[in-house]
Every structure is written in structure tokens, then in C-alpha cells.
Coordinates of C-alpha atoms in Angstrom, one line a residue:
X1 CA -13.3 -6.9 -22.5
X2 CA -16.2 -4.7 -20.4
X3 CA -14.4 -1.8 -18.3
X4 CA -16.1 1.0 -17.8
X5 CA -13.6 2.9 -19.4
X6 CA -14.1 5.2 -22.9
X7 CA -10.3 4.6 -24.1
X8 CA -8.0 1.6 -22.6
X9 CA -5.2 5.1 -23.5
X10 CA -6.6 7.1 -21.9
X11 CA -7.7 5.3 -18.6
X12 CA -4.9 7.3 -16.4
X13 CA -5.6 10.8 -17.5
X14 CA -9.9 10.3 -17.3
X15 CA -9.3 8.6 -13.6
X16 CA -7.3 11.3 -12.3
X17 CA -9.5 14.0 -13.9
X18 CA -12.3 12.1 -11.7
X19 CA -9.9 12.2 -8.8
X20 CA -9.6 16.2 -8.9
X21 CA -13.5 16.6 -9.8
X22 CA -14.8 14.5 -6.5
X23 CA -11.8 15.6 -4.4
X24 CA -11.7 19.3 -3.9
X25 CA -8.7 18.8 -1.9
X26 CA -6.3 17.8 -4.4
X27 CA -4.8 18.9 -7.8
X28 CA -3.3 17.4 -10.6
X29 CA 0.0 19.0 -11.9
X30 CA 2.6 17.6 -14.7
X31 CA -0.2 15.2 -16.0
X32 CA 0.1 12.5 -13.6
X33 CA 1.6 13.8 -10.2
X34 CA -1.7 14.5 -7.3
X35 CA -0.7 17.0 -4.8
X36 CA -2.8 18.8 -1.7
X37 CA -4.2 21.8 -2.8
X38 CA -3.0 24.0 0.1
X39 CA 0.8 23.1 0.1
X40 CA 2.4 22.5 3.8
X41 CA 4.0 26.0 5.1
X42 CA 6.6 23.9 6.7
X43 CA 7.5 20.5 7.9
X44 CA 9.4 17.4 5.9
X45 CA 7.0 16.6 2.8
X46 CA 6.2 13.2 1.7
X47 CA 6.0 11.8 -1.5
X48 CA 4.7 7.9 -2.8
X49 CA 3.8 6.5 -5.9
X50 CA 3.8 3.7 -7.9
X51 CA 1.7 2.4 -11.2
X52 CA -2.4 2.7 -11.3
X53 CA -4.6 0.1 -10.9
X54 CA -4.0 0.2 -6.6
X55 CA -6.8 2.3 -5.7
X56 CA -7.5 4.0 -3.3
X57 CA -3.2 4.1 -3.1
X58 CA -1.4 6.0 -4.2
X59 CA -3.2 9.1 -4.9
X60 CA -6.2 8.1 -2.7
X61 CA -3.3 9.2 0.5
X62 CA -3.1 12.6 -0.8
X63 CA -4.1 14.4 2.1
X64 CA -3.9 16.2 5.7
X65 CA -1.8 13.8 7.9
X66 CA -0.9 11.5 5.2
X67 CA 1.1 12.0 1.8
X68 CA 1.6 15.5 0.5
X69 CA 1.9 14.3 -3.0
X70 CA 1.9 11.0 -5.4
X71 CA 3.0 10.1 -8.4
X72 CA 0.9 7.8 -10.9
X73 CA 2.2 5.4 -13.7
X74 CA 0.1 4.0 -16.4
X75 CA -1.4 0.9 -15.3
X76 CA 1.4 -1.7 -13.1
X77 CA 3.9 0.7 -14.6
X78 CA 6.4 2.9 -12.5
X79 CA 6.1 6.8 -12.7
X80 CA 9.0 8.1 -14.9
X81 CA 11.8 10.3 -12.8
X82 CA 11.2 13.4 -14.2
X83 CA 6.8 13.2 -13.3
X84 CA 8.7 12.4 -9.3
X85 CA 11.2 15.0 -9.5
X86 CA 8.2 17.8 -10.5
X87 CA 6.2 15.7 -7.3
X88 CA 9.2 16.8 -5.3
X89 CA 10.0 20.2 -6.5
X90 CA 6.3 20.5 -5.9
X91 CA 5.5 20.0 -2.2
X92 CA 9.1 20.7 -1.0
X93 CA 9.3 23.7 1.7
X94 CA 12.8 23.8 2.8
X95 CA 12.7 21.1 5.0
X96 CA 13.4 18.4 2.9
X97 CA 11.2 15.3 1.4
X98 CA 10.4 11.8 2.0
X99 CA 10.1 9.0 -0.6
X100 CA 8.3 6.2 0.3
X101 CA 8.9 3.3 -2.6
X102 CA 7.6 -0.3 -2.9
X103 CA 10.1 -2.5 -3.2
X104 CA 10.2 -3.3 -7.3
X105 CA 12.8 -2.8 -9.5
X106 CA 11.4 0.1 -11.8
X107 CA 10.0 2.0 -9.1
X108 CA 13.1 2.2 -6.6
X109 CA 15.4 3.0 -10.0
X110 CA 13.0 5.7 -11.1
X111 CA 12.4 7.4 -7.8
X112 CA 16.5 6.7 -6.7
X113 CA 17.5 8.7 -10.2
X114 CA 14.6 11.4 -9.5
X115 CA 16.5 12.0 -6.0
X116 CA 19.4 12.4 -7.5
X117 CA 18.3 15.0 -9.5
X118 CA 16.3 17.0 -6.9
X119 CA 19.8 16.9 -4.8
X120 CA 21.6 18.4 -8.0
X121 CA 18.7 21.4 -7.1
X122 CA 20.0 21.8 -3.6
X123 CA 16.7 20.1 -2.5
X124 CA 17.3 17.7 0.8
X125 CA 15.7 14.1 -0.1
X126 CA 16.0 10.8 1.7
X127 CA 13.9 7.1 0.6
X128 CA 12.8 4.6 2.5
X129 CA 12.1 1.2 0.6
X130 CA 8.7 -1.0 2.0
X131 CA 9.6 -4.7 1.8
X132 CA 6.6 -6.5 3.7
X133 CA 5.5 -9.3 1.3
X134 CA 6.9 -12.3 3.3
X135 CA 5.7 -14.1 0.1
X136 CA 8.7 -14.0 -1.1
X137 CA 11.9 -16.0 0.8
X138 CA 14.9 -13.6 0.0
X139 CA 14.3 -10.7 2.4
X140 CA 16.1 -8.1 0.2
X141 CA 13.9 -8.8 -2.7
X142 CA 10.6 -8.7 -0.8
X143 CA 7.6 -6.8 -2.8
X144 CA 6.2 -3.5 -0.9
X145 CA 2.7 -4.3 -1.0
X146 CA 0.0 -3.2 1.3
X147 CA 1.8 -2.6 4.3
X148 CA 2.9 0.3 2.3
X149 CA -0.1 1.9 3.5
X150 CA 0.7 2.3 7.3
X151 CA 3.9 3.6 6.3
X152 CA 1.8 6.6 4.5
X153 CA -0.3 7.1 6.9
X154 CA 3.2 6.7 10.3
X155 CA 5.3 9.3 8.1
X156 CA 2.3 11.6 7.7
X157 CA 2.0 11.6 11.1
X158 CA 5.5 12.3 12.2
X159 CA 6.1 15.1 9.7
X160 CA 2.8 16.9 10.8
X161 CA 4.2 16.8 14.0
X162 CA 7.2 18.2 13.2
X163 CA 9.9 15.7 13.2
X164 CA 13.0 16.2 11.1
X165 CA 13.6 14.4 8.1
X166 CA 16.4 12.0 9.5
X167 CA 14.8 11.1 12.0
X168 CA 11.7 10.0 10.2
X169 CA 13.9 8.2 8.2
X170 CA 16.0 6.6 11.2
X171 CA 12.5 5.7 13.1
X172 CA 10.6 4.1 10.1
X173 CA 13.5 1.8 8.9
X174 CA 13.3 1.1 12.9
X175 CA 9.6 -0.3 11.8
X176 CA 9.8 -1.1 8.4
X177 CA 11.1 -4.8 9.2
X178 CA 8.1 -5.5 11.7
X179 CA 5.6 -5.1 8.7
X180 CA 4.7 -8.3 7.3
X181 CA 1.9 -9.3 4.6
X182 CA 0.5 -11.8 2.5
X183 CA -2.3 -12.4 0.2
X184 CA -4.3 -14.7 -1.7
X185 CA -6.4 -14.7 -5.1
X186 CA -9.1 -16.6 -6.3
X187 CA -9.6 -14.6 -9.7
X188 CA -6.8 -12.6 -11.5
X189 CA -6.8 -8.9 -12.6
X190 CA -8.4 -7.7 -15.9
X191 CA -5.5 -5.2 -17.4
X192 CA -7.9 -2.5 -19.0
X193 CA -5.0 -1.4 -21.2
X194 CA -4.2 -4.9 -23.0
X195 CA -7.6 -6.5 -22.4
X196 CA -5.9 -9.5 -20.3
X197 CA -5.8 -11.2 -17.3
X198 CA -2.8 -11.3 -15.2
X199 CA -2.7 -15.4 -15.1
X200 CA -4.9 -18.1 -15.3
X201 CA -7.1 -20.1 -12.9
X202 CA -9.5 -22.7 -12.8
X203 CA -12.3 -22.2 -10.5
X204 CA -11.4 -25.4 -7.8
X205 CA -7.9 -23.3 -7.2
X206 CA -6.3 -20.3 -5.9
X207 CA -3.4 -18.8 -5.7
X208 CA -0.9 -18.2 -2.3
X209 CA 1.2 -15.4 -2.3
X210 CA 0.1 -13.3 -4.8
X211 CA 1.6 -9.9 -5.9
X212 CA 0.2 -6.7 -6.6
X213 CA 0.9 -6.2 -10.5
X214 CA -1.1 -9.1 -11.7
X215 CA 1.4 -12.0 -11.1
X216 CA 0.6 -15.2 -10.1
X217 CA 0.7 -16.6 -6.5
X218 CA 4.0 -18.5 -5.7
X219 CA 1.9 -21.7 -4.8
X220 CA -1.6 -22.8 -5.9
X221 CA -3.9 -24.6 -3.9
X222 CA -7.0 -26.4 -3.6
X223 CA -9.6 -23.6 -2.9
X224 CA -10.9 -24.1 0.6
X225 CA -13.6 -22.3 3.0
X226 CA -12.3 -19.1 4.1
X227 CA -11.2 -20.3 7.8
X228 CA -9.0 -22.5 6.0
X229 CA -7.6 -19.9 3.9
X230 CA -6.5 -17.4 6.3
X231 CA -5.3 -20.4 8.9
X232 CA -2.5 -21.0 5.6
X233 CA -2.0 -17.2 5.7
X234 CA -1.7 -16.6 9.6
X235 CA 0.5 -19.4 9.9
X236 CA 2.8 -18.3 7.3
X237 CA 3.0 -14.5 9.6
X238 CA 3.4 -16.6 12.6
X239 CA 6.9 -17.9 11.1
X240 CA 7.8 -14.4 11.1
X241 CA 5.7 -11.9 13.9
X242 CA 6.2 -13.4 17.6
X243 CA 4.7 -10.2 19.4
X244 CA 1.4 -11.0 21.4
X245 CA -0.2 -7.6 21.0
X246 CA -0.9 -6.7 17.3
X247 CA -2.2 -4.3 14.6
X248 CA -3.7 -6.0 11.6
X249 CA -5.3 -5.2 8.3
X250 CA -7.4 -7.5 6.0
X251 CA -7.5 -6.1 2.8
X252 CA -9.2 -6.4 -0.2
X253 CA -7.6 -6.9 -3.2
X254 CA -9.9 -4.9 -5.8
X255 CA -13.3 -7.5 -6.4
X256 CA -14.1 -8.7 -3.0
X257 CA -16.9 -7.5 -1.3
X258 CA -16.4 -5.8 1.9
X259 CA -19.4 -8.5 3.5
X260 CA -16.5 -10.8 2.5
X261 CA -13.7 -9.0 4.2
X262 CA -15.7 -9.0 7.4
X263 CA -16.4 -13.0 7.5
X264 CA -12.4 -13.5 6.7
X265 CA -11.7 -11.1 10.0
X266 CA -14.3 -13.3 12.2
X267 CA -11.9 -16.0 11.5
X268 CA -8.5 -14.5 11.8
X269 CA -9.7 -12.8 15.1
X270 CA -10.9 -16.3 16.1
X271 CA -7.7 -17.7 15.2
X272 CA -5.8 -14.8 16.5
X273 CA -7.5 -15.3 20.1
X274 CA -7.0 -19.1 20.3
X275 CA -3.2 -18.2 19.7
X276 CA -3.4 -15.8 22.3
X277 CA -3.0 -12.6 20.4
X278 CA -4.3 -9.6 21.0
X279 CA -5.3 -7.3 18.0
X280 CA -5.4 -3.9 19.6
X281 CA -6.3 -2.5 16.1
X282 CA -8.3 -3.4 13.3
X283 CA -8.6 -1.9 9.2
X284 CA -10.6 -4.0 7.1
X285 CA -11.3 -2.3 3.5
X286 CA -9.5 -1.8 0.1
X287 CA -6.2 -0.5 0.7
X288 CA -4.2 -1.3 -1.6
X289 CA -6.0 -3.4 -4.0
X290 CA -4.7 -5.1 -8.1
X291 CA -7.6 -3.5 -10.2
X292 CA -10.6 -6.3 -10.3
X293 CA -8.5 -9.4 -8.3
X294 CA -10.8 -11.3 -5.8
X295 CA -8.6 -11.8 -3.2
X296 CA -7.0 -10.1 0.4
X297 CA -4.3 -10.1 2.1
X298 CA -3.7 -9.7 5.3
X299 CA -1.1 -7.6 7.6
X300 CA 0.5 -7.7 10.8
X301 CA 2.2 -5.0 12.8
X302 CA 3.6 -5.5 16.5
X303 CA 1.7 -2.9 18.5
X304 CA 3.2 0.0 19.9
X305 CA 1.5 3.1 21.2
X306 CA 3.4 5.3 19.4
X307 CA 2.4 2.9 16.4
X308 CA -0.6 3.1 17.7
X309 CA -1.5 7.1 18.0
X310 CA 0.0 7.3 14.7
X311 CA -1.9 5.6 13.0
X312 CA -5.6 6.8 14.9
X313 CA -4.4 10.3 14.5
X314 CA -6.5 12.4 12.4
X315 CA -6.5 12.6 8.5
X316 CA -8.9 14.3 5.7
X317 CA -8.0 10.5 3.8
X318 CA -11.2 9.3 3.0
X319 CA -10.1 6.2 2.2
X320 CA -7.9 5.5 5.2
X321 CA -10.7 4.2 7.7
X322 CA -10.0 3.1 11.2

């Protein structure tokens, strides 16, 4: 295996001690938990997380306008409750916090029990739950993948604005089933703590439908130009996304170069425009990427202008590009 890593142990701890050293802006406390170095005087705080290896996300958010603090696991691994609960305690003001959770098992138990036991402290805290991955048939147990990352960056916005913590709640459930993604691999993730690869595949195929931990696709295909690939992925949003004026995001999955990215968006804007849709909004980039996967995926929103001035509004994010 060739990471550029010193010890496959110790790859969380040496990334976030990068993290602080290159981001004056942020702090590490309880090991693993990134928080803004000047803490919010007031407004609802918000809180993500999830395992490493998703770069720039989770930890990448931390910032004015977007999360006030995340939480890191080892590598594809939920944070623990009691690393979430100090996230909480941390950036909490009085005005309660948000947790915004990916839709997989370990990660909604762990952040669920880790409400529960900042409510036992008298410390107002309400979830919301992304499920965007249409990948996957049965709504309920739809992965939160890179969608996740508009949610971020709309409940960033809406607490620096002031908005109360139910009601941030009420209007991103509103908008939580209007976010739809899939993606696509055509090499699988190196895990740098077990030296292997998330699945196997020849080089004639990929893979359709793929998560964000390493797993396979749920179909494998013959591996086609890349019109052809994202005319399998838009079709399969189509099923689901009716609205003629959208927001979308092509992103990268970890390994493919951003050159790439940009010839995959000539073709879904092509494709976009013959269907007569208008994309009043474009992110291309790593978002929320599986380590080293070659890959992207691609996201639709329906267009709003609140959506809309949310998501241009200002943020010292680095990584959350317009």
C-alpha cells in the first residue's frame, strides 16, 4: 500500500493536526471534534459529522456561515456519542443546536444517544437526517451522501441569520426530500487503515450507484464515454426531480481530476438544456468525496431564491466554492 501517511493508526489524529496548522480558524478539542475558534455569541449552533476519509466534509465546513463544529470518526467509522456530546456542549450558546446526520445506521444511533444526553444537561437539541442517495429504492433507508453538503452550508445560513431552532428544523425537513443524488465509480477506495480496497473492478466496468464508505455500486456496467455515463445518471434524477429550474452539483468522488469534472458538466448542462432545464446554479469540485475513488456524483436541487441566497451567501469555507 503507498499513502502518504507515517502510521495507517494514526492517520486521524496527523490529518486533523494538519487541519488546525493550515486553518487558523479552527481548533481541535476532545481529540477528534473541529470547532471555529471564535465561538458564536448567539444564534442556534450547528453540528455534522461523520467518519474520515470525506474530505473536505465534515471538518472542511467548520466555519463562518456554515457548521460551527464536526465531529470525526476513524476512517468510514461513526464518531462515538460522547466525542458529539463534547461537539455540542462545545458550541452551544443558549439557543440550542442542530445535528445534521447522514442517513447510516451508526451515525444516526451515535448522534440520536449523544442528544439524549445533552438534553439530560438541560441543553436544547433537535436532528435532521439527509437521505438524498436515490441509489437506493426504499426511501427510508436512503444513504445521506453529498447532498449533505447544501444542507451545511442552508442551516449555516439560516442560523447566522437568526432563525430559531424549530424552525430551521421545520424548513429543512421542508427541503430535505427535494435533494436527490447519485454517483458512479470507475476505481474503488484504498482504506489507508487496512491496506484494502473497498471492492473489485475490472478496468472495462464501473459501478452505478455507488456509496460513500467504500461499497460497491448497486449495478455494474459496461464503462462508457462520459456523455453516456451521466445520460444513465440524469435519467435516473429525472424519475424523481420534475422542477424545470435547478441547482446542481457534480462532484468528485476523491481521484478525479477537476479537468474531468468540468467535461462531465459540458455534458449534463448539454443534456440538461435539451430537456429544457434550467440550472440556475452550478458547484463543480470535491465535496464530499470516498478517499482515492475515481468517480462523481451528481446532485439536483429544485431552485428556489431562498435556496438560492442561501447557498451564495457568504462563508470563510474554503472549500465550499460557488
Amino acid at each position: 500500500m503507498k499513502k502518504l501517511i507515517k502510521d495507517k493508526t494514526q492517520f486521524l489524529p496527523d490529518m486533523l493536526d494538519g487541519l488546525s496548522i493550515s486553518n487558523k480558524n479552527v481548533e481541535v478539542i476532545a481529540d477528534t471534534v473541529v470547532v471555529r475558534k471564535q465561538k458564536k455569541e448567539k444564534g442556534v449552533a450547528i453540528v455534522s459529522g461523520g467518519g474520515s476519509g470525506h474530505e473536505p466534509a465534515h471538518a472542511g465546513y467548520v466555519a463562518q456561515g456554515m457548521l460551527d463544529a464536526a465531529v470525526c470518526g476513524e476512517v468510514f467509522t461513526s464518531p462515538t456519542p460522547d466525542k458529539i456530546l463534547s461537539a455540542i456542549k462545545a458550541v452551544d450558546n443558549g439557543e440550542g443546536v442542530l445535528l445534521v446526520v447522514k442517513n447510516y445506521a451508526g451515525d444516526v444511533m451515535n448522534f440520536e444517544m449523544a442528544q439524549e444526553m445533552a438534553e439530560m444537561e438541560d441543553i436544547q437539541v433537535e436532528t435532521v437526517v439527509v437521505k438524498d442517495d436515490i441509489a437506493v429504492s426504499d426511501e427510508a433507508q436512503r444513504r445521506g451522501v453529498s447532498g449533505t453538503v447544501f444542507v451545511h452550508k442552508i442551516a449555516g445560513y439560516l442560523a447566522e441569520k437568526g432563525t430559531s431552532l424549530p424552525l430551521i428544523k421545520e424548513k429543512l425537513n421542508e427541503l430535505l426530500p427535494n435533494i436527490k443524488s447519485i454517483g458512479m465509480a470507475l476505481t474503488p477506495p484504498l482504506v489507508p487503515t487496512t491496506g484494502q480496497y473497498g471492492f473489485d473492478i475490472d478496468d472495462e466496468s464501473m459501478e452505478i450507484g455507488i456509496g460513500i464508505h467504500g461499497e460497491k455500486g448497486l449495478a455494474r456496467e459496461k464503462f462508457e464515454s462520459v456523455d453516456i455515463v451521466v445520460e444513465r445518471l440524469i435519467a435516473e434524477l429525472l424519475k424523481e426531480v420534475e422542477d424545470e429550474q435547478l441547482i446542481v452539483m457534480i462532484n468528485g468522488m476523491g481521484a478525479t481530476p477537476l479537468s474531468e469534472l468540468n467535461i462531465a458538466t459540458k455534458y449534463v448542462a448539454q443534456q440538461l438544456e435539451d430537456k429544457q432545464k434550467d440550472v440556475k446554479l452550478w458547484f463543480v469540485g470535491d465535496y464530499m468525496t470516498s478517499l482515492d475513488m475515481e468517480g462523481l456524483s451528481i446532485t439536483f436541487l429544485p431552485y428556489t431564491e431562498a435556496v438560492y441566497d442561501a447557498l451564495t451567501a457568504p462563508t470563510s469555507s474554503p472549500y465550499f466554492n460557488v
